[in-house]
PDB file of C-alpha atoms and ligand atoms in Angstrom:
ATOM      1  CA  UNK S1282      10.906  -9.166  10.603  1.00 97.00           C
ATOM      2  CA  UNK S1283       7.874  -9.923   8.409  1.00 98.00           C
ATOM      3  CA  UNK S1284       5.993  -7.267   6.063  1.00 98.00           C
ATOM      4  CA  UNK S1285       2.439  -7.579   4.434  1.00 99.00           C
ATOM      5  CA  UNK S1286       2.639  -5.609   0.983  1.00 99.00           C
ATOM      6  CA  UNK S1287      -1.139  -4.873   0.278  1.00 99.00           C
ATOM      7  CA  UNK S1288      -2.975  -3.590  -2.862  1.00 99.00           C
ATOM      8  CA  UNK S1289      -6.416  -2.633  -3.246  1.00 98.00           C
ATOM      9  CA  UNK S1290      -8.975  -2.312  -6.364  1.00 98.00           C
ATOM     10  CA  UNK S1291      -7.455  -2.766  -9.971  1.00 98.00           C
ATOM     11  CA  UNK S1292      -4.148  -2.749  -9.098  1.00 98.00           C
ATOM     12  CA  UNK S1293      -4.135  -6.505 -10.338  1.00 98.00           C
ATOM     13  CA  UNK S1294      -4.274  -4.915 -13.569  1.00 97.00           C
ATOM     14  CA  UNK S1295      -1.255  -2.907 -13.535  1.00 98.00           C
ATOM     15  CA  UNK S1296       0.850  -2.845 -16.968  1.00 96.00           C
ATOM     16  CA  UNK S1297      -1.879  -3.779 -19.205  1.00 94.00           C
ATOM     17  CA  UNK S1298      -3.688   0.081 -19.496  1.00 87.00           C
ATOM     18  CA  UNK S1299      -2.878   3.673 -18.614  1.00 89.00           C
ATOM     19  CA  UNK S1300       0.970   3.370 -18.934  1.00 91.00           C
ATOM     20  CA  UNK S1301       1.186   7.201 -19.069  1.00 92.00           C
ATOM     21  CA  UNK S1302       0.111   7.184 -15.490  1.00 93.00           C
ATOM     22  CA  UNK S1303       1.012   3.767 -13.786  1.00 92.00           C
ATOM     23  CA  UNK S1304       4.025   2.937 -16.090  1.00 89.00           C
ATOM     24  CA  UNK S1305       4.661  -0.666 -17.616  1.00 93.00           C
ATOM     25  CA  UNK S1306       5.251  -2.219 -14.429  1.00 96.00           C
ATOM     26  CA  UNK S1307       3.339  -4.885 -13.034  1.00 98.00           C
ATOM     27  CA  UNK S1308       2.137  -5.960  -9.584  1.00 98.00           C
ATOM     28  CA  UNK S1309       4.460  -8.963  -9.726  1.00 98.00           C
ATOM     29  CA  UNK S1310       7.440  -6.497 -10.415  1.00 98.00           C
ATOM     30  CA  UNK S1311       6.818  -4.607  -7.677  1.00 98.00           C
ATOM     31  CA  UNK S1312       6.192  -7.472  -5.469  1.00 98.00           C
ATOM     32  CA  UNK S1313       9.390  -8.756  -6.575  1.00 98.00           C
ATOM     33  CA  UNK S1314      11.209  -5.129  -5.824  1.00 98.00           C
ATOM     34  CA  UNK S1315       9.915  -5.378  -2.337  1.00 98.00           C
ATOM     35  CA  UNK S1316      10.541  -8.778  -1.448  1.00 98.00           C
ATOM     36  CA  UNK S1317      14.578  -8.184  -2.690  1.00 98.00           C
ATOM     37  CA  UNK S1318      14.370  -4.772  -0.611  1.00 98.00           C
ATOM     38  CA  UNK S1319      13.196  -6.413   2.569  1.00 98.00           C
ATOM     39  CA  UNK S1320      15.113  -9.771   2.220  1.00 98.00           C
ATOM     40  CA  UNK S1321      18.229  -7.585   1.706  1.00 98.00           C
ATOM     41  CA  UNK S1322      17.417  -6.510   5.234  1.00 98.00           C
ATOM     42  CA  UNK S1323      16.776 -10.126   7.036  1.00 98.00           C
ATOM     43  CA  UNK S1324      13.181  -9.265   6.237  1.00 98.00           C
ATOM     44  CA  UNK S1325      10.389 -11.353   4.836  1.00 98.00           C
ATOM     45  CA  UNK S1326       7.521 -10.227   2.643  1.00 98.00           C
ATOM     46  CA  UNK S1327       3.819 -11.444   2.358  1.00 98.00           C
ATOM     47  CA  UNK S1328       1.717 -10.068  -0.605  1.00 98.00           C
ATOM     48  CA  UNK S1329      -2.274  -9.718  -0.913  1.00 98.00           C
ATOM     49  CA  UNK S1330      -4.605  -7.678  -3.593  1.00 99.00           C
ATOM     50  CA  UNK S1331      -8.066  -7.644  -3.725  1.00 99.00           C
ATOM     51  CA  UNK S1332     -10.922  -6.095  -5.457  1.00 98.00           C
ATOM     52  CA  UNK S1333     -13.333  -6.349  -2.718  1.00 99.00           C
ATOM     53  CA  UNK S1334     -13.011  -3.802   0.172  1.00 98.00           C
ATOM     54  CA  UNK S1335     -14.384  -6.077   2.869  1.00 98.00           C
ATOM     55  CA  UNK S1336     -11.761  -8.533   2.206  1.00 98.00           C
ATOM     56  CA  UNK S1337      -8.966  -6.009   2.566  1.00 99.00           C
ATOM     57  CA  UNK S1338     -10.254  -5.206   5.842  1.00 98.00           C
ATOM     58  CA  UNK S1339     -10.455  -8.899   7.065  1.00 98.00           C
ATOM     59  CA  UNK S1340      -7.074  -9.376   5.719  1.00 98.00           C
ATOM     60  CA  UNK S1341      -5.785  -6.781   8.065  1.00 98.00           C
ATOM     61  CA  UNK S1342      -7.634  -8.103  11.203  1.00 98.00           C
ATOM     62  CA  UNK S1343      -5.893 -11.387  10.120  1.00 98.00           C
ATOM     63  CA  UNK S1344      -2.262 -10.278   9.408  1.00 98.00           C
ATOM     64  CA  UNK S1345      -2.401  -8.115  12.546  1.00 98.00           C
ATOM     65  CA  UNK S1346      -1.054 -11.008  14.300  1.00 97.00           C
ATOM     66  CA  UNK S1347       1.127 -12.207  11.645  1.00 98.00           C
ATOM     67  CA  UNK S1348       3.674  -8.845  10.258  1.00 98.00           C
ATOM     68  CA  UNK S1349       5.281  -6.362  11.886  1.00 98.00           C
ATOM     69  CA  UNK S1350       3.821  -3.850   9.550  1.00 98.00           C
ATOM     70  CA  UNK S1351       2.218  -2.760   6.059  1.00 99.00           C
ATOM     71  CA  UNK S1352       3.091  -1.064   2.815  1.00 99.00           C
ATOM     72  CA  UNK S1353      -0.514  -0.346   1.140  1.00 99.00           C
ATOM     73  CA  UNK S1354      -1.856   1.115  -1.732  1.00 98.00           C
ATOM     74  CA  UNK S1355      -5.396   1.155  -1.304  1.00 99.00           C
ATOM     75  CA  UNK S1356      -5.871   2.676  -4.579  1.00 98.00           C
ATOM     76  CA  UNK S1357      -9.450   4.415  -5.150  1.00 98.00           C
ATOM     77  CA  UNK S1358     -10.315   3.470  -1.105  1.00 99.00           C
ATOM     78  CA  UNK S1359      -7.863   5.873  -0.298  1.00 99.00           C
ATOM     79  CA  UNK S1360     -10.506   8.553  -1.284  1.00 98.00           C
ATOM     80  CA  UNK S1361     -13.304   6.964  -0.016  1.00 98.00           C
ATOM     81  CA  UNK S1362     -13.267   4.495   2.573  1.00 98.00           C
ATOM     82  CA  UNK S1363     -13.797   5.382   6.295  1.00 99.00           C
ATOM     83  CA  UNK S1364     -14.210   1.712   7.046  1.00 99.00           C
ATOM     84  CA  UNK S1365     -10.572   1.233   5.670  1.00 99.00           C
ATOM     85  CA  UNK S1366      -9.267   3.998   7.974  1.00 98.00           C
ATOM     86  CA  UNK S1367     -10.972   2.564  11.354  1.00 99.00           C
ATOM     87  CA  UNK S1368      -9.749  -1.095  10.283  1.00 99.00           C
ATOM     88  CA  UNK S1369      -5.816   0.649   9.932  1.00 99.00           C
ATOM     89  CA  UNK S1370      -6.472   2.360  13.318  1.00 98.00           C
ATOM     90  CA  UNK S1371      -8.050  -0.842  14.693  1.00 98.00           C
ATOM     91  CA  UNK S1372      -5.004  -3.211  13.813  1.00 98.00           C
ATOM     92  CA  UNK S1373      -2.659  -0.921  15.489  1.00 97.00           C
ATOM     93  CA  UNK S1374       0.090  -1.992  12.763  1.00 98.00           C
ATOM     94  CA  UNK S1375       2.520   0.864  11.466  1.00 98.00           C
ATOM     95  CA  UNK S1376       1.310   1.472   8.036  1.00 99.00           C
ATOM     96  CA  UNK S1377       2.912   3.161   4.896  1.00 99.00           C
ATOM     97  CA  UNK S1378       0.725   4.524   2.310  1.00 98.00           C
ATOM     98  CA  UNK S1379       1.746   4.165  -1.356  1.00 98.00           C
ATOM     99  CA  UNK S1380       0.856   5.806  -4.566  1.00 98.00           C
ATOM    100  CA  UNK S1381       1.911   5.070  -8.112  1.00 98.00           C
ATOM    101  CA  UNK S1382       1.159   8.285  -9.649  1.00 97.00           C
ATOM    102  CA  UNK S1383       1.289  11.749  -7.375  1.00 98.00           C
ATOM    103  CA  UNK S1384      -2.335  12.054  -6.494  1.00 98.00           C
ATOM    104  CA  UNK S1385      -1.679  15.971  -5.730  1.00 98.00           C
ATOM    105  CA  UNK S1386      -1.088  16.145  -9.574  1.00 97.00           C
ATOM    106  CA  UNK S1387      -4.596  14.581 -10.548  1.00 98.00           C
ATOM    107  CA  UNK S1388      -8.069  15.216 -10.418  1.00 98.00           C
ATOM    108  CA  UNK S1389      -9.306  16.626  -6.802  1.00 98.00           C
ATOM    109  CA  UNK S1390     -10.938  13.813  -5.746  1.00 98.00           C
ATOM    110  CA  UNK S1391      -7.299  12.117  -5.447  1.00 98.00           C
ATOM    111  CA  UNK S1392      -5.892  14.852  -3.317  1.00 98.00           C
ATOM    112  CA  UNK S1393      -7.545  13.911  -0.059  1.00 98.00           C
ATOM    113  CA  UNK S1394      -6.819  10.528   1.474  1.00 98.00           C
ATOM    114  CA  UNK S1395      -8.643   9.226   4.321  1.00 98.00           C
ATOM    115  CA  UNK S1396      -6.179   7.055   5.658  1.00 98.00           C
ATOM    116  CA  UNK S1397      -2.969   9.186   5.642  1.00 98.00           C
ATOM    117  CA  UNK S1398      -3.695  10.494   9.067  1.00 98.00           C
ATOM    118  CA  UNK S1399      -3.711   6.508  10.676  1.00 98.00           C
ATOM    119  CA  UNK S1400      -0.530   5.904   8.311  1.00 98.00           C
ATOM    120  CA  UNK S1401       3.184   6.316   9.366  1.00 98.00           C
ATOM    121  CA  UNK S1402       3.890   8.034   6.611  1.00 98.00           C
ATOM    122  CA  UNK S1403       2.922   8.417   2.715  1.00 98.00           C
ATOM    123  CA  UNK S1404       5.335   7.964  -0.705  1.00 98.00           C
ATOM    124  CA  UNK S1405       3.174   9.165  -3.756  1.00 98.00           C
ATOM    125  CA  UNK S1406       4.229   9.787  -6.939  1.00 98.00           C
ATOM    126  CA  UNK S1407       7.481   8.065  -7.443  1.00 97.00           C
ATOM    127  CA  UNK S1408       6.374   5.062  -9.457  1.00 96.00           C
ATOM    128  CA  UNK S1409       7.523   1.483  -8.731  1.00 97.00           C
ATOM    129  CA  UNK S1410      10.696   3.371  -6.970  1.00 97.00           C
ATOM    130  CA  UNK S1411       8.225   4.538  -4.113  1.00 98.00           C
ATOM    131  CA  UNK S1412       7.510   1.044  -3.192  1.00 98.00           C
ATOM    132  CA  UNK S1413      11.532   0.001  -2.516  1.00 98.00           C
ATOM    133  CA  UNK S1414      11.464   3.436  -0.474  1.00 98.00           C
ATOM    134  CA  UNK S1415       8.596   2.596   1.449  1.00 98.00           C
ATOM    135  CA  UNK S1416       9.801  -0.959   2.419  1.00 98.00           C
ATOM    136  CA  UNK S1417      13.129   0.702   3.553  1.00 98.00           C
ATOM    137  CA  UNK S1418      11.607   3.793   5.558  1.00 98.00           C
ATOM    138  CA  UNK S1419       8.911   1.092   7.127  1.00 98.00           C
ATOM    139  CA  UNK S1420      12.077  -1.322   8.149  1.00 98.00           C
ATOM    140  CA  UNK S1421      13.785   1.680   9.817  1.00 98.00           C
ATOM    141  CA  UNK S1422      10.821   2.283  11.623  1.00 98.00           C
ATOM    142  CA  UNK S1423      10.519  -1.096  12.814  1.00 98.00           C
ATOM    143  CA  UNK S1424      14.284  -1.291  13.630  1.00 97.00           C
ATOM    144  CA  UNK S1425      14.150   1.988  15.408  1.00 97.00           C
ATOM    145  CA  UNK S1426      11.145   0.758  17.429  1.00 91.00           C
ATOM    146  CA  UNK S1427      13.149  -2.467  18.513  1.00 80.00           C
TER     147      UNK S1427
HETATM  148  O1  LIG F2658      -1.375   6.246  -8.163  1.00 60.86           O
HETATM  149  C1  LIG F2658      -1.700   5.003  -7.201  1.00 60.86           C
HETATM  150  O2  LIG F2658      -1.228   4.060  -6.849  1.00 60.86           O
HETATM  151  C2  LIG F2658      -3.450   5.172  -6.966  1.00 60.86           C
HETATM  152  O3  LIG F2658      -3.517   4.674  -5.796  1.00 60.86           O
HETATM  153  C3  LIG F2658      -3.927   4.286  -8.056  1.00 60.86           C
HETATM  154  C4  LIG F2658      -5.724   4.290  -7.993  1.00 60.86           C
HETATM  155  C5  LIG F2658      -6.026   5.239  -7.805  1.00 60.86           C
HETATM  156  O4  LIG F2658      -7.291   5.273  -7.608  1.00 60.86           O
HETATM  157  C6  LIG F2658      -5.588   6.328  -6.668  1.00 60.86           C
HETATM  158  O5  LIG F2658      -6.019   7.817  -6.781  1.00 60.86           O
HETATM  159  C7  LIG F2658      -3.966   6.177  -6.830  1.00 60.86           C
HETATM  160  C8  LIG F2658      -5.892   3.256  -9.300  1.00 60.86           C
HETATM  161  C9  LIG F2658      -5.383   2.103  -9.920  1.00 60.86           C
HETATM  162  C10 LIG F2658      -5.949   1.549 -11.005  1.00 60.86           C
HETATM  163  O6  LIG F2658      -4.746   0.485 -11.457  1.00 60.86           O
HETATM  164  C11 LIG F2658      -5.115   0.472 -13.061  1.00 60.86           C
HETATM  165  C12 LIG F2658      -4.456  -0.249 -13.558  1.00 60.86           C
HETATM  166  C13 LIG F2658      -4.325  -0.749 -14.836  1.00 60.86           C
HETATM  167  C14 LIG F2658      -5.235   0.085 -15.297  1.00 60.86           C
HETATM  168  C15 LIG F2658      -5.764   1.078 -15.162  1.00 60.86           C
HETATM  169  C16 LIG F2658      -6.034   1.497 -13.536  1.00 60.86           C
END
């Protein structure tokens, strides 16, 4: 089993600014957490981050034949991108949507996710731990489907 951990815009800067919202964890820490959780269950993790919307869509197209499922923090594109929603639907991979912060406790424009309806579930507001939860949820889902 192989899963993709994908991050959208500005998340490469995690740990550098806004610790009151996103904590002090870096993207490398999160990638290591997910790899450890998945490896413990015999699964491998591929990691990807981009600040370019089309590149994320290209990556989903590419990885659709490589991985069994995706953990995705699409950052701000969560709230804006019909193209990303269409791509998730098109690739027919199970995707778990993750957010570090509780988007529902923040500005109104973060309350709506355009991708939630094409993901198998959403983990929001649990910080770094949300990713380990997402990895286990995705692997549970994939194992149950086998
Ligand atoms: O809570 C999350 O994980 C978000 O996906 C983060 C996005 C935001 O647009 C979503 O509404 C919720 C923003 C990521 C910005 O990352 C930064 C990292 C370091 C410093 C500043 C921003």
